[in-house]
């Protein structure tokens, strides 16, 4: 009996040690050379990787199954530098970074949006429009190299290099020659995909880091909030860009605008959804001669505009370099044990097509691009310019940008209190009603308030889709952000390219039908995604409970 008691003493000591380990999870034990246990200083329990985490993380990098909560999968690497950033990521620091990034993008795209809308007028020979087509054409291809570039340069310096290319493109417009503008347009397009992928990755990483700092399990609220703030500033570039061009051009006495000679009956027949790019064409040829813009911009005014654009580009670079903190997430040396090879990085965007959730999201992201193309390519031309004249496009685009900017910020704050599925369903229902209005509406010159109402509704839809699709990709693919956002930008650019590509080949009514079809398909496939995510989360919860 005594022998039994003696033999059980060590077992009791071990049991007590196990109980102590359970009771003090924040203490870590190690062995001294003498074989005795040593208690290491307490550390924050949320920063300790769980047992077997390394192997799970390595497998998860290449897995297409992912829960949308941080409770089961950690999206950030566990190197010492990242853990330090989690500790330091206070609310004030996170807000400083998101505001600096947002203002930098606002400066760059204030210049680019304004320049884009004036290319055909600034350079009547057509070289400006050709350079823009090179930008959008190469953007789709650039998404393939985005993960590799971000992995080598980090998110911040990828954005800095892209901003420098934007500024170079602004400078090239001082010398509008094919051998200058077209190569820079191609170079800008090759960096546009990595730029947007790096931007989305940076904001998502910022949200995840802040969420871990606050010990919040689900980061959806932070991602929605930060994306909303960013998109609010980004969309405000439409306001400032159009205000700059309107102010500078208003002082140009040589820029004349023809007024329409059409009466209300004629505009009802040729404008809006009835615009088929054919007017009184008995010989069956296209006739776009009824467009109202006639005039030229003198060199002094052109140089003034381009100087303002160049100044905006330089300001964007300075703000990005000076005020935005560097993020090592996405850089090769941030997590060297799990870094992918160059070949894997090049193929990572294409491998997203193996992920069923990514494939199901393709129609939704393409719809966002198609609707943006419709807004800038068809609504401004077939509704506004056709009925009111080209000089009214600027104020109406300001209305669109203002609603989109304010809506993005508001949606970013309220979305955390509303289930994502209900929010997107409500947005889709509102968008269906807007498409019906665009289909049935026969615009007339006296309908001026209606143009602003429709432009505001388009801006609200744009805010809903931009914030929710960005958040959706950030949540579903937080374990492979570079490839996820590269595929997002690829699908979005494809939608824009298609919208601008069939601009002169299809009637506006047909384009409205295409938008409606894509919207219906997108909502159906999105419903499947939400069902899969909920079932997967429930399954993982059952496993944890067991």
XYZ file of C-alpha atoms in Angstrom:
546
model
C 0.000 0.000 0.000
C 2.855 2.320 0.881
C 4.506 1.426 -2.395
C 1.353 2.347 -4.215
C 1.157 5.679 -2.401
C 4.784 6.429 -3.218
C 4.272 5.628 -6.889
C 1.160 7.785 -7.071
C 2.884 10.873 -5.667
C 4.647 11.749 -8.930
C 1.370 11.229 -10.759
C -0.343 13.684 -8.399
C 2.506 16.124 -8.959
C 2.105 15.771 -12.744
C -1.660 16.198 -12.464
C -1.153 19.326 -10.412
C 1.305 20.575 -12.990
C -1.246 19.974 -15.758
C -3.912 21.787 -13.761
C -1.513 24.666 -13.254
C -0.811 24.769 -16.984
C -4.512 24.911 -17.718
C -5.134 27.564 -15.088
C -2.290 29.784 -16.368
C -2.452 29.624 -20.150
C -0.422 32.824 -20.463
C 2.740 31.157 -19.041
C 5.081 29.143 -21.205
C 7.323 26.351 -19.846
C 10.718 25.234 -21.100
C 13.397 22.780 -19.925
C 16.615 23.878 -18.287
C 19.826 21.876 -18.861
C 19.222 20.164 -15.522
C 15.879 18.865 -16.745
C 13.765 21.025 -14.451
C 10.815 23.082 -15.693
C 11.317 26.818 -16.060
C 8.433 29.307 -16.273
C 8.952 31.981 -18.903
C 7.618 35.506 -18.391
C 3.907 35.896 -19.104
C 2.914 36.923 -22.604
C -0.320 37.964 -24.216
C -2.334 34.772 -24.752
C -3.839 35.976 -28.016
C -0.332 36.169 -29.570
C 0.665 32.542 -28.848
C 0.267 30.297 -31.917
C -1.685 27.134 -31.095
C -0.053 23.722 -31.156
C 0.482 22.424 -34.667
C -0.233 25.865 -36.080
C 2.746 25.879 -38.456
C 1.695 22.730 -40.290
C -1.946 23.810 -40.439
C -0.936 27.234 -41.740
C 1.226 25.717 -44.470
C -1.624 23.499 -45.642
C -4.144 26.316 -45.326
C -2.075 28.563 -47.643
C -2.892 26.156 -50.454
C -6.398 25.227 -49.384
C -9.580 26.501 -50.969
C -11.668 25.849 -47.860
C -11.790 28.815 -45.530
C -14.054 29.895 -42.737
C -14.956 33.554 -42.687
C -14.172 34.073 -39.002
C -10.842 34.446 -37.246
C -12.031 32.085 -34.555
C -10.948 29.028 -36.544
C -8.309 30.389 -38.942
C -5.721 33.066 -38.238
C -5.144 35.182 -41.341
C -1.958 36.944 -40.222
C 1.491 35.330 -39.952
C 2.944 34.819 -36.478
C 6.445 36.190 -36.959
C 7.743 38.493 -34.238
C 7.440 41.638 -36.326
C 3.771 41.025 -37.143
C 2.979 40.236 -33.507
C 4.623 43.523 -32.541
C 2.461 45.358 -35.090
C -0.656 43.735 -33.603
C 0.282 45.092 -30.172
C 0.925 48.578 -31.577
C -2.130 48.788 -33.850
C -4.285 51.124 -31.786
C -7.456 52.667 -33.140
C -5.722 56.007 -33.707
C -2.827 54.464 -35.611
C -5.141 52.406 -37.811
C -7.255 55.463 -38.603
C -4.143 57.521 -39.415
C -3.019 54.944 -41.969
C -6.414 54.531 -43.610
C -6.926 58.300 -43.901
C -3.438 58.857 -45.350
C -3.903 56.077 -47.886
C -7.352 57.369 -48.829
C -6.179 60.966 -49.326
C -3.225 59.789 -51.444
C -5.550 57.847 -53.754
C -7.916 60.818 -53.860
C -5.146 63.077 -55.188
C -4.003 60.596 -57.838
C -7.484 59.796 -59.136
C -8.673 63.402 -58.991
C -6.101 63.964 -61.733
C -6.668 60.692 -63.602
C -10.478 60.849 -63.672
C -10.453 64.429 -64.936
C -7.766 63.680 -67.541
C -9.595 60.553 -68.682
C -12.826 62.430 -69.345
C -10.982 65.103 -71.377
C -8.583 62.949 -73.410
C -10.576 63.170 -76.647
C -10.778 66.976 -76.269
C -7.207 67.590 -75.101
C -5.757 65.470 -77.928
C -8.155 65.589 -80.909
C -5.872 63.324 -82.958
C -7.005 60.302 -80.942
C -3.696 59.420 -79.283
C -5.157 60.080 -75.821
C -8.061 57.674 -76.301
C -5.715 55.027 -77.733
C -3.470 55.343 -74.683
C -6.498 54.834 -72.411
C -7.460 51.690 -74.288
C -3.901 50.428 -73.681
C -4.302 51.162 -69.960
C -7.495 49.139 -69.608
C -6.356 46.352 -71.928
C -3.152 45.643 -70.025
C -4.808 45.957 -66.599
C -6.412 42.521 -67.026
C -3.022 40.934 -67.766
C -1.295 42.779 -64.933
C -3.470 41.008 -62.375
C -1.533 37.801 -63.084
C 1.748 39.310 -61.838
C 0.215 41.231 -58.922
C 0.810 38.558 -56.207
C 4.439 38.121 -57.286
C 5.117 41.869 -57.371
C 3.457 42.511 -53.999
C 5.343 39.591 -52.465
C 8.657 41.046 -53.634
C 8.037 44.739 -52.924
C 5.401 44.827 -50.112
C 2.027 46.492 -50.475
C 3.228 50.034 -49.739
C 6.080 50.155 -52.244
C 3.965 48.496 -54.926
C 1.546 51.419 -54.562
C 4.405 53.954 -54.580
C 5.795 52.593 -57.869
C 2.303 52.607 -59.421
C 1.749 56.216 -58.280
C 5.061 57.188 -59.887
C 3.849 55.646 -63.166
C 0.582 57.615 -62.921
C 2.613 60.810 -62.493
C 4.759 59.882 -65.478
C 1.612 59.358 -67.541
C 0.352 62.824 -66.535
C 3.703 64.307 -67.628
C 3.579 62.482 -70.957
C 0.416 64.378 -71.876
C 2.546 67.513 -72.268
C 4.008 65.749 -75.339
C 1.016 63.941 -76.924
C 2.856 61.671 -79.344
C 2.176 57.993 -79.992
C 5.728 56.949 -79.102
C 5.399 58.692 -75.699
C 1.800 58.213 -74.536
C 1.183 54.631 -75.687
C 4.243 53.023 -73.977
C 3.427 54.885 -70.753
C -0.229 53.839 -71.073
C 0.863 50.204 -71.362
C 3.199 50.614 -68.377
C 0.421 52.200 -66.337
C -1.929 49.345 -67.177
C 0.702 46.790 -66.147
C 0.862 48.421 -62.705
C -2.869 49.123 -62.300
C -3.688 45.534 -61.309
C -0.920 45.321 -58.657
C -1.914 48.796 -57.395
C -5.504 47.843 -56.637
C -4.533 44.445 -55.314
C -1.974 46.048 -52.971
C -4.510 48.662 -51.831
C -7.145 46.067 -50.960
C -4.569 43.809 -49.292
C -3.208 46.686 -47.202
C -6.654 47.745 -45.953
C -7.727 44.169 -45.199
C -4.482 43.495 -43.333
C -4.938 46.731 -41.402
C -8.462 45.635 -40.411
C -7.312 42.146 -39.388
C -4.436 43.565 -37.333
C -6.692 46.031 -35.537
C -9.272 43.295 -34.924
C -6.629 41.065 -33.300
C -5.381 44.008 -31.244
C -8.920 44.527 -29.928
C -9.336 40.735 -29.517
C -12.395 40.757 -31.798
C -13.179 37.421 -33.412
C -14.975 38.543 -36.584
C -13.231 41.359 -38.524
C -16.148 42.085 -40.891
C -17.013 45.319 -39.112
C -13.481 46.705 -39.379
C -13.143 45.698 -43.037
C -16.495 47.300 -43.886
C -15.601 50.469 -41.990
C -12.133 50.910 -43.501
C -13.232 50.027 -47.029
C -16.096 52.497 -46.686
C -13.763 55.301 -45.614
C -11.337 54.553 -48.436
C -14.048 54.354 -51.106
C -15.593 57.559 -49.809
C -12.358 59.478 -50.409
C -11.682 57.642 -53.658
C -15.111 58.405 -55.107
C -14.804 62.039 -54.054
C -12.121 62.306 -56.753
C -15.019 62.498 -59.215
C -16.156 65.674 -57.463
C -12.767 67.390 -57.332
C -11.731 66.271 -60.818
C -14.868 67.589 -62.464
C -14.728 70.791 -60.409
C -11.148 71.433 -61.551
C -11.947 70.856 -65.222
C -15.141 72.916 -65.025
C -13.373 75.818 -63.299
C -10.404 75.889 -65.707
C -12.489 75.400 -68.850
C -15.031 78.030 -67.803
C -12.307 80.666 -68.185
C -11.616 79.508 -71.745
C -13.563 81.812 -74.074
C -12.605 79.839 -77.181
C -14.331 76.636 -76.038
C -17.793 76.820 -77.495
C -20.615 74.341 -77.111
C -23.318 73.834 -79.659
C -26.828 73.601 -78.339
C -29.203 70.962 -79.543
C -31.623 71.735 -82.286
C -33.656 68.683 -81.316
C -37.081 69.281 -79.831
C -38.606 67.208 -77.034
C -40.205 64.739 -79.448
C -36.891 64.069 -81.177
C -34.960 63.529 -77.934
C -37.618 61.066 -76.763
C -36.971 59.017 -79.910
C -33.158 59.049 -80.050
C -31.986 59.477 -76.425
C -31.985 57.209 -73.384
C -32.565 53.504 -73.893
C -33.725 54.247 -77.470
C -30.256 55.439 -78.449
C -28.928 52.922 -80.944
C -26.247 55.185 -82.431
C -28.423 55.553 -85.519
C -30.334 58.705 -86.280
C -32.008 59.309 -89.624
C -29.668 56.807 -91.279
C -31.505 55.788 -94.438
C -28.330 54.334 -95.886
C -27.888 52.029 -92.878
C -24.679 53.649 -91.633
C -23.935 54.860 -88.115
C -24.339 58.553 -87.527
C -23.050 60.156 -84.345
C -22.963 63.699 -85.722
C -25.737 64.924 -83.445
C -23.388 64.933 -80.437
C -23.086 68.486 -79.108
C -19.390 68.976 -78.366
C -17.654 71.256 -80.822
C -14.603 73.209 -79.776
C -10.928 73.093 -78.922
C -8.788 73.804 -75.875
C -5.923 76.264 -76.386
C -2.401 75.284 -75.330
C -2.336 77.673 -72.364
C -5.444 76.087 -70.837
C -4.197 72.571 -71.626
C -0.861 73.248 -69.901
C -2.680 74.676 -66.885
C -4.816 71.548 -66.552
C -1.871 69.191 -67.004
C 0.179 71.138 -64.435
C -2.623 70.728 -61.889
C -2.779 66.988 -62.658
C 0.989 66.677 -62.255
C 0.830 68.489 -58.909
C -1.887 66.110 -57.700
C 0.270 63.126 -58.680
C 3.286 64.436 -56.769
C 1.132 65.147 -53.697
C -0.205 61.597 -53.773
C 3.318 60.138 -53.811
C 4.521 62.389 -50.967
C 1.541 61.504 -48.727
C 1.912 57.781 -49.425
C 5.653 57.699 -48.712
C 5.595 59.988 -45.664
C 2.409 59.060 -43.813
C 1.482 55.449 -44.648
C 3.235 52.842 -42.494
C 4.926 49.944 -44.215
C 3.167 46.588 -44.026
C 5.284 43.441 -44.157
C 2.275 41.229 -44.750
C 2.531 40.136 -48.355
C 6.309 40.567 -48.465
C 8.444 37.464 -48.853
C 10.603 38.018 -45.770
C 7.565 38.577 -43.542
C 6.800 34.864 -43.406
C 9.745 33.085 -45.084
C 8.805 29.602 -43.903
C 5.537 29.671 -45.805
C 6.489 31.941 -48.738
C 5.548 30.637 -52.152
C 7.927 30.259 -55.055
C 7.879 32.707 -57.958
C 6.110 30.150 -60.136
C 3.429 29.579 -57.495
C 2.944 33.325 -57.117
C 2.552 33.802 -60.859
C -0.029 31.016 -60.955
C -1.805 31.937 -57.711
C -4.307 34.251 -59.427
C -5.168 31.579 -61.995
C -5.488 29.003 -59.213
C -8.255 31.127 -57.728
C -10.446 29.676 -60.476
C -10.245 26.354 -58.622
C -11.931 27.944 -55.616
C -15.672 27.454 -55.976
C -16.458 30.629 -54.003
C -14.258 32.723 -56.299
C -15.885 31.268 -59.411
C -19.354 31.954 -58.020
C -18.370 35.596 -57.406
C -17.202 36.244 -60.989
C -20.616 37.432 -62.305
C -21.085 39.791 -59.330
C -17.702 41.503 -59.765
C -18.136 41.667 -63.543
C -21.549 43.254 -62.986
C -19.895 46.014 -60.909
C -17.514 46.688 -63.798
C -20.304 46.571 -66.389
C -22.432 49.038 -64.437
C -19.525 51.433 -64.008
C -18.847 51.205 -67.750
C -22.523 51.907 -68.399
C -22.410 54.964 -66.131
C -19.364 56.569 -67.740
C -19.854 55.299 -71.281
C -23.621 55.226 -71.842
C -25.459 57.266 -69.222
C -23.281 60.331 -69.801
C -23.546 60.007 -73.593
C -26.985 58.583 -74.367
C -28.926 60.217 -71.529
C -27.123 63.397 -70.390
C -25.194 64.567 -73.440
C -27.895 63.517 -75.893
C -30.607 65.455 -74.060
C -28.956 68.299 -72.121
C -25.624 68.790 -73.868
C -22.084 67.802 -73.009
C -21.568 70.846 -70.764
C -24.004 69.302 -68.243
C -22.021 66.082 -67.832
C -19.668 67.608 -65.228
C -22.287 68.724 -62.689
C -24.177 65.441 -62.998
C -20.971 63.426 -62.487
C -20.281 65.565 -59.406
C -23.678 64.484 -58.059
C -22.826 60.834 -58.802
C -19.446 61.140 -57.078
C -20.852 62.942 -54.036
C -23.550 60.327 -53.396
C -21.087 57.482 -53.985
C -18.512 59.014 -51.626
C -20.929 59.778 -48.786
C -22.761 56.482 -49.302
C -19.532 54.475 -49.073
C -18.628 56.011 -45.707
C -22.144 55.615 -44.278
C -22.487 52.038 -45.528
C -19.100 51.170 -44.072
C -20.328 52.190 -40.607
C -23.844 50.714 -40.700
C -23.039 47.460 -42.504
C -21.675 45.871 -39.305
C -25.165 46.125 -37.796
C -26.899 44.491 -40.778
C -26.369 40.980 -42.070
C -24.412 41.011 -45.312
C -26.932 38.858 -47.183
C -29.817 41.199 -46.319
C -27.736 44.237 -47.273
C -26.750 42.869 -50.676
C -30.291 41.620 -51.362
C -31.723 45.048 -50.584
C -29.084 46.670 -52.806
C -29.901 44.299 -55.655
C -33.621 45.029 -55.324
C -32.945 48.763 -55.462
C -30.681 48.251 -58.480
C -33.394 46.290 -60.314
C -35.800 49.193 -59.840
C -33.164 51.602 -61.196
C -32.624 49.450 -64.304
C -36.379 49.462 -64.935
C -36.327 53.276 -64.758
C -33.408 53.443 -67.214
C -35.298 51.128 -69.575
C -38.640 52.958 -69.512
C -37.462 56.560 -69.092
C -37.621 58.804 -72.168
C -35.479 61.801 -71.169
C -36.436 65.305 -72.245
C -34.634 68.669 -71.881
C -37.099 69.717 -69.161
C -36.273 66.669 -66.987
C -33.167 68.235 -65.423
C -33.966 67.233 -61.781
C -34.579 63.645 -62.885
C -31.036 63.399 -64.265
C -29.611 64.282 -60.867
C -31.918 61.813 -59.107
C -30.908 58.962 -61.430
C -27.215 59.899 -61.138
C -27.560 59.898 -57.334
C -29.220 56.464 -57.405
C -26.407 55.128 -59.600
C -23.932 56.565 -57.098
C -25.707 54.814 -54.214
C -25.676 51.489 -56.079
C -21.983 51.981 -56.806
C -21.303 52.581 -53.095
C -23.198 49.431 -52.102
C -21.464 47.157 -54.602
C -17.977 48.562 -54.068
C -18.028 48.269 -50.270
C -19.741 44.887 -50.133
C -17.736 43.132 -52.856
C -14.435 44.372 -51.419
C -15.493 43.222 -47.954
C -16.677 39.877 -49.308
C -13.318 39.162 -50.931
C -11.453 40.385 -47.852
C -13.406 38.033 -45.591
C -13.566 34.949 -47.805
C -9.961 35.093 -49.000
C -8.120 36.693 -46.078
C -5.691 33.749 -46.124
C -4.621 34.562 -49.720
C -5.314 38.254 -50.059
C -2.902 39.066 -52.908
C -4.321 36.416 -55.233
C -7.894 37.100 -54.102
C -7.817 40.831 -54.793
C -5.861 40.288 -58.013
C -8.658 38.075 -59.277
C -11.177 40.702 -58.103
C -9.434 43.405 -60.121
C -9.169 41.056 -63.117
C -12.926 40.371 -63.127
C -13.730 44.060 -62.545
C -11.415 45.220 -65.339
C -12.914 42.589 -67.634
C -16.388 43.957 -66.947
C -15.227 47.520 -67.682
C -13.443 46.406 -70.853
C -16.555 44.598 -72.111
C -18.753 47.616 -71.339
C -16.483 49.988 -73.260
C -15.853 47.380 -75.965
C -19.480 46.884 -77.026
C -20.269 50.590 -76.591
C -20.609 51.239 -80.330
C -21.987 47.838 -81.302
C -25.090 47.443 -79.131
C -28.143 49.572 -78.480
C -28.498 51.066 -75.004
C -31.653 49.038 -74.415
C -29.710 45.831 -75.051
C -27.065 46.939 -72.549
C -29.750 47.449 -69.895
C -30.952 43.877 -70.549
C -27.389 42.592 -70.151
C -27.028 44.410 -66.819
C -30.326 42.949 -65.584
C -29.278 39.430 -66.590
C -25.908 39.716 -64.871
C -27.541 41.098 -61.738
C -30.034 38.212 -61.522
C -27.294 35.631 -62.076
C -25.014 37.346 -59.552
C -27.634 37.356 -56.802
C -28.450 33.667 -57.370
C -24.801 32.600 -57.195
C -24.125 34.845 -54.210
C -26.966 33.108 -52.344
C -25.188 29.794 -52.940
C -21.971 31.247 -51.479
C -23.722 32.379 -48.295
C -25.316 28.954 -47.894
C -21.929 27.236 -48.307
C -20.250 29.568 -45.814
C -22.985 29.076 -43.215
C -22.908 25.293 -43.602
C -19.123 25.256 -43.402
C -19.083 27.402 -40.262
C -21.713 25.188 -38.652
C -19.675 22.088 -39.544
C -16.486 23.562 -38.050
C -18.426 24.601 -34.950
C -19.657 21.013 -34.505
C -16.103 19.704 -34.792
C -14.861 22.188 -32.180
C -17.739 21.226 -29.871
C -16.800 17.563 -30.178
